[in-house]
DNA sequence: TTTTCCAAGTAAACGCTGTTTACTTGGAGA
DNA sequence: TCTCCAAGTAAACAGCGTTTACTTGGAAAA
């Protein structure tokens, strides 16, 4: 991008301002209640102006999910690349759960909501998703080299592991764990995940 | 209910007609596109009429989810109540996946969508949910008696198992498995689930 | 038999939503 | 100085869930 050109920079800043405001409102209120009009009012412009920077509401939320995916990968990159592979797999799962409980709105946007899905050929979130999957698969591969999880295809193992953490998180985010009233959901999720990792370890 | 009283029966039939039409449109088009106006037009009444039978759109979809939960429990009741407990646990998981792939719209309604959630004291879907959880917990308990899955609380084990199948299914329904283009999602889910059950068996 | 009354149904409106058409305006470049 | 265009806007459009105010057909009361 042309950061020297003051015209282009102003345009970029306005875009960021819209995205930042939309993101803030979305985290507070959710998708439906984050209206174009509310965003416009918040930044002090007319609703029409937002359409000068984004094709439509879905496009705006797709661009927002891009930022979410970048933050998500940062969580993953805190996991060490050497050491006991099963410890690393465990750590990866914990980071996944941390991201989801610290940024439930973003998680919803990335993995549950229908709106931000992109149907272009060069989908950037798709690329980042593949990168994250690559990190998981590399660790699973290391586990197999260390003698764990023998006899199954890495791709299928990776999906099973992803599904487990996604299942825990999405039940929580979409409020299907309210039937356990005696305990906060987050520690309950963590306990269930610990059992899962124990199981992988003995596998 | 007073099925003899023709007045009450007519009222009941109208209610069923609305529910059936709404359900049909919902399965075809999803929640957002199933508008009150579209349902009204389909049954040949004015939109206002629907509000004589249901409090609002959320109430209509909550009542619809009740039917979905009843169908869901029917799937579960096909699982034998005796025999090898781990075979039964496997069968239960397969039934869960069958329900979700045969009725993805209903699954969405029951476990993903925010709208049909009820906030009353006597929530009937809550009761049915607890019943389903009871079936799962009974099988997990039998597994422990047979020497499997030792050393963990049944409640936590049940959540871990639920999360695994829910994770697989909800990634599929919300179209997050499109990154595997070379294979249909359903067999992929079944393979991942098989690995999970193998793992439980060796645990 | 006549009158009353109410449940069932409706047309039209209200206040939202995302989005578009048609317009204004300030400032850079010719 | 004049032209032109990018940036921004007011107002409208179509569609949404929902409500107000109205009509009407038929059972029950007189």
Tab-separated table of C-alpha atoms (C1' of nucleotides) in Angstrom:
chain	number	residue	atom	x	y	z
A	1	UNK	CA	0.000	0.000	0.000
A	2	UNK	CA	1.020	3.559	-0.705
A	3	UNK	CA	1.579	4.870	2.807
A	4	UNK	CA	3.416	7.961	1.554
A	5	UNK	CA	0.495	9.237	-0.488
A	6	UNK	CA	-1.516	11.271	2.046
A	7	UNK	CA	-4.719	10.723	0.057
A	8	UNK	CA	-4.335	6.961	0.148
A	9	UNK	CA	-3.400	7.061	3.824
A	10	UNK	CA	-6.499	9.066	4.745
A	11	UNK	CA	-8.631	6.560	2.897
A	12	UNK	CA	-6.881	3.748	4.741
A	13	UNK	CA	-7.416	5.430	8.099
A	14	UNK	CA	-11.125	5.901	7.421
A	15	UNK	CA	-11.391	2.214	6.502
A	16	UNK	CA	-9.651	1.258	9.736
A	17	UNK	CA	-11.912	3.597	11.714
A	18	UNK	CA	-15.012	1.902	10.304
A	19	UNK	CA	-13.578	-1.565	10.935
A	20	UNK	CA	-12.521	-0.688	14.466
A	21	UNK	CA	-15.910	0.803	15.345
A	22	UNK	CA	-17.801	-2.103	13.777
A	23	UNK	CA	-15.615	-4.559	15.657
A	24	UNK	CA	-16.253	-2.781	18.955
A	25	UNK	CA	-20.027	-2.706	18.444
A	26	UNK	CA	-20.056	-6.329	17.279
A	27	UNK	CA	-18.230	-7.549	20.386
A	28	UNK	CA	-20.662	-5.588	22.566
A	29	UNK	CA	-23.940	-6.388	20.801
A	30	UNK	CA	-23.464	-9.216	18.301
A	31	UNK	CA	-24.001	-9.311	14.561
A	32	UNK	CA	-27.700	-8.471	14.189
A	33	UNK	CA	-27.594	-5.443	16.448
A	34	UNK	CA	-24.464	-4.032	14.838
A	35	UNK	CA	-26.310	-2.054	12.183
A	36	UNK	CA	-24.786	0.043	9.432
A	37	UNK	CA	-26.659	3.019	10.863
A	38	UNK	CA	-25.223	2.453	14.353
A	39	UNK	CA	-21.674	2.245	12.990
A	40	UNK	CA	-22.234	5.386	10.911
A	41	UNK	CA	-23.588	7.333	13.870
A	42	UNK	CA	-20.677	6.195	16.052
A	43	UNK	CA	-18.074	7.555	13.629
A	44	UNK	CA	-20.149	10.644	12.793
A	45	UNK	CA	-20.789	9.931	9.118
A	46	UNK	CA	-23.846	9.036	7.087
A	47	UNK	CA	-24.684	5.341	6.518
A	48	UNK	CA	-24.023	5.726	2.806
A	49	UNK	CA	-20.358	6.547	3.464
A	50	UNK	CA	-19.678	3.029	4.761
A	51	UNK	CA	-20.571	1.705	1.319
A	52	UNK	CA	-17.719	3.771	-0.149
A	53	UNK	CA	-15.299	1.536	1.773
A	54	UNK	CA	-17.080	-1.840	1.899
A	55	UNK	CA	-19.236	-3.599	-0.667
A	56	UNK	CA	-21.928	-4.560	1.839
A	57	UNK	CA	-22.391	-5.636	5.467
A	58	UNK	CA	-21.078	-9.137	4.774
A	59	UNK	CA	-17.928	-7.716	3.200
A	60	UNK	CA	-17.366	-5.488	6.247
A	61	UNK	CA	-17.641	-8.508	8.549
A	62	UNK	CA	-15.452	-10.597	6.300
A	63	UNK	CA	-12.710	-7.963	6.515
A	64	UNK	CA	-13.224	-7.920	10.286
A	65	UNK	CA	-12.805	-11.698	10.466
A	66	UNK	CA	-9.465	-11.277	8.723
A	67	UNK	CA	-8.179	-9.322	11.718
A	68	UNK	CA	-9.656	-11.986	13.986
A	69	UNK	CA	-7.795	-14.732	12.099
A	70	UNK	CA	-4.531	-12.818	12.389
A	71	UNK	CA	-4.965	-12.554	16.162
A	72	UNK	CA	-5.873	-16.248	16.265
A	73	UNK	CA	-2.629	-17.261	14.569
A	74	UNK	CA	-0.679	-15.134	17.063
A	75	UNK	CA	-2.088	-17.310	19.865
A	76	UNK	CA	-0.916	-20.409	18.001
A	77	UNK	CA	2.566	-19.018	17.465
A	78	UNK	CA	3.116	-18.840	21.218
A	79	UNK	CA	3.181	-22.645	21.257
A	80	UNK	CA	6.804	-23.951	21.277
A	81	UNK	CA	8.014	-25.707	18.156
A	82	UNK	CA	10.062	-28.274	20.034
A	83	UNK	CA	9.815	-30.378	23.172
A	84	UNK	CA	7.427	-33.245	23.878
A	85	UNK	CA	4.946	-33.207	20.991
A	86	UNK	CA	2.004	-34.221	23.176
A	87	UNK	CA	2.723	-31.363	25.572
A	88	UNK	CA	2.740	-29.063	22.568
A	89	UNK	CA	-0.572	-30.505	21.354
A	90	UNK	CA	-2.021	-29.921	24.804
A	91	UNK	CA	-0.687	-26.347	24.812
A	92	UNK	CA	-2.171	-25.746	21.364
A	93	UNK	CA	-5.578	-26.842	22.623
A	94	UNK	CA	-5.285	-24.582	25.638
A	95	UNK	CA	-4.396	-21.644	23.380
A	96	UNK	CA	-7.433	-22.429	21.239
A	97	UNK	CA	-9.676	-22.398	24.307
A	98	UNK	CA	-8.037	-19.186	25.559
A	99	UNK	CA	-8.632	-17.405	22.285
A	100	UNK	CA	-12.268	-18.482	22.246
A	101	UNK	CA	-12.996	-17.489	25.836
A	102	UNK	CA	-11.119	-14.190	25.573
A	103	UNK	CA	-12.651	-13.291	22.189
A	104	UNK	CA	-15.998	-15.106	21.946
A	105	UNK	CA	-17.334	-12.600	19.435
A	106	UNK	CA	-14.383	-13.111	17.124
A	107	UNK	CA	-14.661	-16.867	17.512
A	108	UNK	CA	-18.311	-16.715	16.531
A	109	UNK	CA	-17.419	-14.624	13.505
A	110	UNK	CA	-14.669	-17.012	12.391
A	111	UNK	CA	-16.219	-20.423	12.974
A	112	UNK	CA	-19.954	-20.183	13.587
A	113	UNK	CA	-21.613	-17.246	11.827
A	114	UNK	CA	-22.672	-17.648	8.199
A	115	UNK	CA	-22.293	-14.009	7.135
A	116	UNK	CA	-18.546	-13.419	6.907
A	117	UNK	CA	-18.015	-16.411	4.613
A	118	UNK	CA	-16.220	-15.399	1.449
A	119	UNK	CA	-16.907	-16.934	-1.947
A	120	UNK	CA	-14.025	-15.403	-3.898
A	121	UNK	CA	-11.231	-17.386	-5.466
A	122	UNK	CA	-8.463	-15.826	-3.351
A	123	UNK	CA	-9.987	-15.960	0.112
A	124	UNK	CA	-7.431	-14.673	2.594
A	125	UNK	CA	-9.127	-16.174	5.671
A	126	UNK	CA	-8.995	-19.525	3.888
A	127	UNK	CA	-5.218	-19.143	3.593
A	128	UNK	CA	-4.843	-18.341	7.301
A	129	UNK	CA	-7.157	-21.215	8.172
A	130	UNK	CA	-4.952	-23.565	6.175
A	131	UNK	CA	-1.892	-22.182	7.948
A	132	UNK	CA	-3.453	-22.908	11.353
A	133	UNK	CA	-4.382	-26.377	10.200
A	134	UNK	CA	-0.761	-26.802	9.089
A	135	UNK	CA	0.478	-25.959	12.589
A	136	UNK	CA	-1.871	-28.568	14.086
A	137	UNK	CA	-0.913	-31.201	11.510
A	138	UNK	CA	2.814	-30.618	12.088
A	139	UNK	CA	2.373	-31.314	15.804
A	140	UNK	CA	0.222	-34.381	15.139
A	141	UNK	CA	2.944	-35.599	12.773
A	142	UNK	CA	5.558	-35.086	15.508
A	143	UNK	CA	3.319	-37.063	17.893
A	144	UNK	CA	3.271	-39.971	15.492
A	145	UNK	CA	7.067	-39.832	15.119
A	146	UNK	CA	7.273	-39.985	18.927
A	147	UNK	CA	5.124	-43.118	18.923
A	148	UNK	CA	1.714	-41.657	19.766
A	149	UNK	CA	-1.525	-41.756	17.744
A	150	UNK	CA	-0.269	-44.578	15.550
A	151	UNK	CA	-2.141	-46.016	12.603
A	152	UNK	CA	-4.328	-43.154	11.456
A	153	UNK	CA	-4.109	-40.511	8.766
A	154	UNK	CA	-2.900	-37.152	10.043
A	155	UNK	CA	-5.711	-35.338	8.246
A	156	UNK	CA	-8.386	-37.356	10.048
A	157	UNK	CA	-6.673	-37.100	13.428
A	158	UNK	CA	-6.381	-33.338	12.996
A	159	UNK	CA	-10.092	-33.025	12.210
A	160	UNK	CA	-11.025	-35.103	15.250
A	161	UNK	CA	-8.902	-32.905	17.514
A	162	UNK	CA	-10.200	-29.689	15.988
A	163	UNK	CA	-13.796	-30.890	16.345
A	164	UNK	CA	-13.288	-31.627	20.015
A	165	UNK	CA	-12.140	-28.127	20.962
A	166	UNK	CA	-14.545	-26.462	18.546
A	167	UNK	CA	-17.391	-28.494	20.022
A	168	UNK	CA	-16.603	-27.428	23.577
A	169	UNK	CA	-16.207	-23.796	22.611
A	170	UNK	CA	-19.245	-23.493	20.382
A	171	UNK	CA	-21.548	-25.175	22.883
A	172	UNK	CA	-20.367	-22.554	25.356
A	173	UNK	CA	-20.611	-19.550	23.039
A	174	UNK	CA	-24.078	-20.469	21.814
A	175	UNK	CA	-25.194	-21.039	25.402
A	176	UNK	CA	-25.908	-24.760	25.322
A	177	UNK	CA	-24.062	-25.425	28.578
A	178	UNK	CA	-26.593	-23.639	30.775
A	179	UNK	CA	-27.927	-27.031	31.850
A	180	UNK	CA	-24.932	-27.212	34.167
A	181	UNK	CA	-25.906	-24.430	36.550
A	182	UNK	CA	-23.681	-25.397	39.478
A	183	UNK	CA	-20.412	-24.438	37.799
A	184	UNK	CA	-19.041	-21.819	35.457
A	185	UNK	CA	-18.744	-23.122	31.906
A	186	UNK	CA	-15.100	-22.222	31.290
A	187	UNK	CA	-13.505	-24.478	33.968
A	188	UNK	CA	-15.918	-27.217	32.925
A	189	UNK	CA	-14.679	-26.953	29.354
A	190	UNK	CA	-11.094	-27.030	30.556
A	191	UNK	CA	-11.739	-30.187	32.575
A	192	UNK	CA	-13.362	-31.911	29.603
A	193	UNK	CA	-10.401	-30.919	27.473
A	194	UNK	CA	-7.949	-32.311	30.020
A	195	UNK	CA	-9.688	-35.683	29.833
A	196	UNK	CA	-9.410	-35.549	26.056
A	197	UNK	CA	-5.667	-34.882	26.193
A	198	UNK	CA	-5.176	-37.662	28.759
A	199	UNK	CA	-6.925	-39.948	26.329
A	200	UNK	CA	-4.665	-38.903	23.443
A	201	UNK	CA	-1.648	-39.493	25.668
A	202	UNK	CA	-2.630	-43.092	26.357
A	203	UNK	CA	-3.491	-43.682	22.754
B	1	UNK	CA	-55.878	-31.238	25.114
B	2	UNK	CA	-59.561	-31.147	24.275
B	3	UNK	CA	-59.625	-33.105	21.020
B	4	UNK	CA	-63.403	-33.595	21.170
B	5	UNK	CA	-64.226	-29.895	21.176
B	6	UNK	CA	-64.308	-29.021	17.450
B	7	UNK	CA	-63.443	-25.384	18.191
B	8	UNK	CA	-60.319	-26.344	20.098
B	9	UNK	CA	-59.394	-28.890	17.446
B	10	UNK	CA	-59.671	-26.326	14.652
B	11	UNK	CA	-57.452	-23.991	16.608
B	12	UNK	CA	-54.959	-26.808	17.128
B	13	UNK	CA	-54.989	-27.706	13.434
B	14	UNK	CA	-54.291	-24.091	12.457
B	15	UNK	CA	-51.383	-24.026	14.883
B	16	UNK	CA	-50.017	-27.222	13.383
B	17	UNK	CA	-50.471	-25.847	9.883
B	18	UNK	CA	-48.411	-22.768	10.739
B	19	UNK	CA	-45.729	-24.858	12.436
B	20	UNK	CA	-45.556	-27.312	9.547
B	21	UNK	CA	-45.303	-24.564	6.933
B	22	UNK	CA	-42.710	-22.660	8.945
B	23	UNK	CA	-40.696	-25.835	9.396
B	24	UNK	CA	-40.791	-26.585	5.674
B	25	UNK	CA	-39.690	-23.067	4.712
B	26	UNK	CA	-36.994	-23.079	7.410
B	27	UNK	CA	-35.475	-26.334	6.151
B	28	UNK	CA	-35.500	-24.960	2.593
B	29	UNK	CA	-34.273	-21.413	3.220
B	30	UNK	CA	-32.925	-21.080	6.768
B	31	UNK	CA	-33.972	-18.830	9.615
B	32	UNK	CA	-33.516	-15.337	8.190
B	33	UNK	CA	-35.351	-16.032	4.941
B	34	UNK	CA	-38.264	-17.742	6.677
B	35	UNK	CA	-40.245	-14.550	7.202
B	36	UNK	CA	-43.590	-14.221	8.932
B	37	UNK	CA	-44.936	-12.756	5.701
B	38	UNK	CA	-43.730	-15.760	3.670
B	39	UNK	CA	-45.324	-18.231	6.079
B	40	UNK	CA	-48.578	-16.241	6.016
B	41	UNK	CA	-48.658	-16.163	2.230
B	42	UNK	CA	-47.945	-19.897	2.051
B	43	UNK	CA	-50.940	-20.777	4.241
B	44	UNK	CA	-53.149	-18.106	2.680
B	45	UNK	CA	-53.638	-15.893	5.724
B	46	UNK	CA	-52.490	-12.443	6.717
B	47	UNK	CA	-49.239	-12.041	8.696
B	48	UNK	CA	-51.187	-10.766	11.692
B	49	UNK	CA	-52.965	-14.135	12.050
B	50	UNK	CA	-49.728	-15.907	12.989
B	51	UNK	CA	-49.522	-13.715	16.073
B	52	UNK	CA	-52.870	-15.142	17.236
B	53	UNK	CA	-51.122	-18.511	17.633
B	54	UNK	CA	-47.541	-17.575	18.570
B	55	UNK	CA	-46.175	-14.775	20.721
B	56	UNK	CA	-43.487	-13.800	18.224
B	57	UNK	CA	-41.062	-15.296	15.687
B	58	UNK	CA	-38.775	-16.643	18.414
B	59	UNK	CA	-41.706	-18.390	20.087
B	60	UNK	CA	-42.704	-19.975	16.763
B	61	UNK	CA	-39.183	-21.320	16.303
B	62	UNK	CA	-38.974	-22.463	19.883
B	63	UNK	CA	-42.157	-24.522	19.412
B	64	UNK	CA	-40.626	-25.875	16.198
B	65	UNK	CA	-37.459	-26.918	18.029
B	66	UNK	CA	-39.662	-28.894	20.409
B	67	UNK	CA	-40.718	-31.137	17.522
B	68	UNK	CA	-37.071	-31.378	16.486
B	69	UNK	CA	-36.057	-32.498	19.979
B	70	UNK	CA	-38.770	-35.154	19.996
B	71	UNK	CA	-37.477	-36.555	16.698
B	72	UNK	CA	-33.932	-36.396	18.086
B	73	UNK	CA	-34.831	-38.528	21.094
B	74	UNK	CA	-36.455	-41.073	18.750
B	75	UNK	CA	-33.059	-41.570	17.079
B	76	UNK	CA	-31.490	-42.153	20.486
B	77	UNK	CA	-34.132	-44.680	21.503
B	78	UNK	CA	-33.123	-46.951	18.619
B	79	UNK	CA	-29.847	-47.606	20.444
B	80	UNK	CA	-30.011	-50.934	22.365
B	81	UNK	CA	-30.043	-50.744	26.145
B	82	UNK	CA	-27.908	-53.820	26.631
B	83	UNK	CA	-24.881	-55.457	25.076
B	84	UNK	CA	-21.298	-54.184	25.026
B	85	UNK	CA	-21.499	-50.627	26.416
B	86	UNK	CA	-18.782	-49.322	24.114
B	87	UNK	CA	-20.625	-50.665	21.076
B	88	UNK	CA	-23.700	-48.840	22.357
B	89	UNK	CA	-21.708	-45.641	22.856
B	90	UNK	CA	-20.448	-45.963	19.279
B	91	UNK	CA	-23.994	-46.550	18.031
B	92	UNK	CA	-25.229	-43.519	19.957
B	93	UNK	CA	-22.606	-41.368	18.266
B	94	UNK	CA	-23.584	-42.718	14.861
B	95	UNK	CA	-27.253	-41.939	15.568
B	96	UNK	CA	-26.253	-38.409	16.559
B	97	UNK	CA	-24.365	-37.950	13.297
B	98	UNK	CA	-27.267	-39.472	11.329
B	99	UNK	CA	-29.768	-37.096	12.857
B	100	UNK	CA	-27.559	-34.119	12.104
B	101	UNK	CA	-26.849	-35.077	8.502
B	102	UNK	CA	-30.460	-36.041	7.785
B	103	UNK	CA	-31.910	-32.941	9.490
B	104	UNK	CA	-29.229	-30.232	9.377
B	105	UNK	CA	-31.813	-27.461	9.682
B	106	UNK	CA	-33.271	-28.963	12.833
B	107	UNK	CA	-29.800	-29.514	14.256
B	108	UNK	CA	-28.967	-25.871	13.639
B	109	UNK	CA	-32.183	-24.843	15.387
B	110	UNK	CA	-31.521	-27.064	18.395
B	111	UNK	CA	-27.810	-26.549	19.032
B	112	UNK	CA	-26.462	-23.583	17.093
B	113	UNK	CA	-29.037	-20.847	16.487
B	114	UNK	CA	-29.613	-18.253	19.197
B	115	UNK	CA	-33.280	-17.504	18.423
B	116	UNK	CA	-35.210	-20.543	19.668
B	117	UNK	CA	-33.646	-20.371	23.126
B	118	UNK	CA	-36.310	-20.230	25.804
B	119	UNK	CA	-35.983	-18.281	29.020
B	120	UNK	CA	-39.035	-19.580	30.859
B	121	UNK	CA	-38.899	-21.556	34.095
B	122	UNK	CA	-40.475	-24.704	32.624
B	123	UNK	CA	-38.552	-25.056	29.379
B	124	UNK	CA	-39.668	-28.251	27.668
B	125	UNK	CA	-36.648	-28.484	25.344
B	126	UNK	CA	-34.464	-28.257	28.435
B	127	UNK	CA	-36.262	-31.313	29.845
B	128	UNK	CA	-35.740	-33.289	26.624
B	129	UNK	CA	-32.102	-32.164	26.501
B	130	UNK	CA	-31.601	-33.467	30.014
B	131	UNK	CA	-33.245	-36.739	29.036
B	132	UNK	CA	-30.823	-37.156	26.101
B	133	UNK	CA	-27.919	-36.338	28.379
B	134	UNK	CA	-29.270	-38.987	30.768
B	135	UNK	CA	-29.148	-41.613	28.013
B	136	UNK	CA	-25.533	-40.721	27.245
B	137	UNK	CA	-24.529	-40.703	30.904
B	138	UNK	CA	-26.157	-44.101	31.490
B	139	UNK	CA	-24.071	-45.623	28.711
B	140	UNK	CA	-20.886	-43.930	29.959
B	141	UNK	CA	-21.664	-45.314	33.414
B	142	UNK	CA	-22.041	-48.814	31.922
B	143	UNK	CA	-18.708	-48.355	30.159
B	144	UNK	CA	-17.038	-47.602	33.475
B	145	UNK	CA	-18.647	-50.663	35.063
B	146	UNK	CA	-17.211	-52.703	32.178
B	147	UNK	CA	-13.747	-51.346	32.914
B	148	UNK	CA	-13.481	-48.587	30.320
B	149	UNK	CA	-12.971	-44.818	30.814
B	150	UNK	CA	-11.807	-45.286	34.388
B	151	UNK	CA	-10.955	-42.478	36.766
B	152	UNK	CA	-13.020	-39.592	35.504
B	153	UNK	CA	-16.346	-38.047	36.446
B	154	UNK	CA	-19.222	-39.192	34.244
B	155	UNK	CA	-20.426	-35.607	33.780
B	156	UNK	CA	-17.078	-34.497	32.358
B	157	UNK	CA	-16.704	-37.574	30.155
B	158	UNK	CA	-20.210	-37.027	28.779
B	159	UNK	CA	-19.434	-33.405	27.931
B	160	UNK	CA	-16.211	-34.396	26.177
B	161	UNK	CA	-18.054	-36.987	24.066
B	162	UNK	CA	-20.913	-34.620	23.246
B	163	UNK	CA	-18.447	-31.889	22.283
B	164	UNK	CA	-16.682	-34.217	19.871
B	165	UNK	CA	-19.758	-35.110	17.841
B	166	UNK	CA	-21.204	-31.603	18.106
B	167	UNK	CA	-17.894	-30.195	16.888
B	168	UNK	CA	-17.832	-32.413	13.815
B	169	UNK	CA	-21.449	-31.721	12.970
B	170	UNK	CA	-21.429	-27.977	13.533
B	171	UNK	CA	-18.257	-27.456	11.507
B	172	UNK	CA	-20.037	-29.252	8.683
B	173	UNK	CA	-23.385	-27.465	8.996
B	174	UNK	CA	-21.788	-24.023	9.170
B	175	UNK	CA	-19.613	-24.896	6.187
B	176	UNK	CA	-16.173	-24.813	7.779
B	177	UNK	CA	-15.092	-28.081	6.164
B	178	UNK	CA	-14.945	-26.685	2.641
B	179	UNK	CA	-11.159	-26.600	2.932
B	180	UNK	CA	-11.260	-30.319	2.255
B	181	UNK	CA	-12.459	-30.200	-1.325
B	182	UNK	CA	-11.366	-33.669	-2.427
B	183	UNK	CA	-13.927	-35.533	-0.362
B	184	UNK	CA	-17.517	-35.196	0.742
B	185	UNK	CA	-17.769	-33.905	4.308
B	186	UNK	CA	-20.065	-36.624	5.683
B	187	UNK	CA	-17.734	-39.634	5.205
B	188	UNK	CA	-14.888	-37.480	6.504
B	189	UNK	CA	-16.840	-36.786	9.668
B	190	UNK	CA	-17.627	-40.479	10.045
B	191	UNK	CA	-13.946	-41.378	9.723
B	192	UNK	CA	-12.940	-38.812	12.333
B	193	UNK	CA	-15.634	-40.170	14.633
B	194	UNK	CA	-14.379	-43.750	14.140
B	195	UNK	CA	-10.928	-42.686	15.303
B	196	UNK	CA	-12.492	-41.076	18.351
B	197	UNK	CA	-14.367	-44.261	19.255
B	198	UNK	CA	-11.221	-46.365	18.726
B	199	UNK	CA	-9.507	-44.038	21.142
B	200	UNK	CA	-12.257	-44.420	23.748
B	201	UNK	CA	-12.015	-48.189	23.357
B	202	UNK	CA	-8.304	-48.233	24.181
B	203	UNK	CA	-8.772	-45.789	27.038
C	1	DT	C1'	-86.473	-15.197	16.785
C	2	DT	C1'	-83.798	-11.400	17.682
C	3	DT	C1'	-79.947	-9.332	19.841
C	4	DT	C1'	-75.579	-9.295	21.780
C	5	DC	C1'	-70.903	-10.268	21.936
C	6	DC	C1'	-66.587	-12.127	21.090
C	7	DA	C1'	-63.145	-14.926	18.692
C	8	DA	C1'	-60.959	-15.039	14.267
C	9	DG	C1'	-59.162	-12.561	10.771
C	10	DT	C1'	-57.514	-8.348	8.260
C	11	DA	C1'	-55.601	-3.684	6.181
C	12	DA	C1'	-52.647	-0.471	7.120
C	13	DA	C1'	-49.335	1.489	9.656
C	14	DC	C1'	-44.868	1.882	12.734
C	15	DG	C1'	-40.170	1.694	13.385
C	16	DC	C1'	-36.630	-0.844	12.218
C	17	DT	C1'	-33.167	-2.980	8.665
C	18	DG	C1'	-29.614	-3.085	4.404
C	19	DT	C1'	-29.018	-0.695	0.289
C	20	DT	C1'	-29.460	2.722	-3.750
C	21	DT	C1'	-30.530	6.928	-6.382
C	22	DA	C1'	-29.645	11.449	-7.091
C	23	DC	C1'	-27.589	15.265	-5.373
C	24	DT	C1'	-23.959	18.678	-3.256
C	25	DT	C1'	-19.420	20.327	-2.369
C	26	DG	C1'	-14.466	21.205	-1.582
C	27	DG	C1'	-10.206	21.062	-3.460
C	28	DA	C1'	-6.524	19.313	-6.769
C	29	DG	C1'	-4.936	19.679	-11.613
C	30	DA	C1'	-5.239	21.693	-16.325
D	1	DT	C1'	-9.641	30.613	-13.543
D	2	DC	C1'	-12.070	26.730	-14.835
D	3	DT	C1'	-12.964	21.922	-14.832
D	4	DC	C1'	-13.707	17.727	-12.849
D	5	DC	C1'	-13.980	14.156	-9.681
D	6	DA	C1'	-13.692	11.969	-5.213
D	7	DA	C1'	-15.932	12.200	-0.823
D	8	DG	C1'	-19.947	12.752	1.492
D	9	DT	C1'	-25.033	13.244	2.117
D	10	DA	C1'	-30.449	13.355	2.240
D	11	DA	C1'	-34.009	10.879	0.996
D	12	DA	C1'	-36.008	7.153	-0.727
D	13	DC	C1'	-36.890	1.930	-1.561
D	14	DA	C1'	-38.033	-2.621	-0.465
D	15	DG	C1'	-38.329	-5.751	3.086
D	16	DC	C1'	-38.497	-7.093	7.981
D	17	DG	C1'	-41.098	-8.148	12.763
D	18	DT	C1'	-44.800	-6.346	15.073
D	19	DT	C1'	-49.037	-3.481	16.524
D	20	DT	C1'	-53.205	-0.616	16.215
D	21	DA	C1'	-57.670	-0.303	14.902
D	22	DC	C1'	-61.048	-2.314	12.385
D	23	DT	C1'	-64.539	-5.901	10.283
D	24	DT	C1'	-67.251	-9.976	10.376
D	25	DG	C1'	-69.474	-14.538	11.050
D	26	DG	C1'	-71.633	-17.283	14.132
D	27	DA	C1'	-72.592	-19.105	18.813
D	28	DA	C1'	-74.954	-17.898	23.046
D	29	DA	C1'	-78.177	-15.112	25.619
D	30	DA	C1'	-82.493	-12.572	25.669
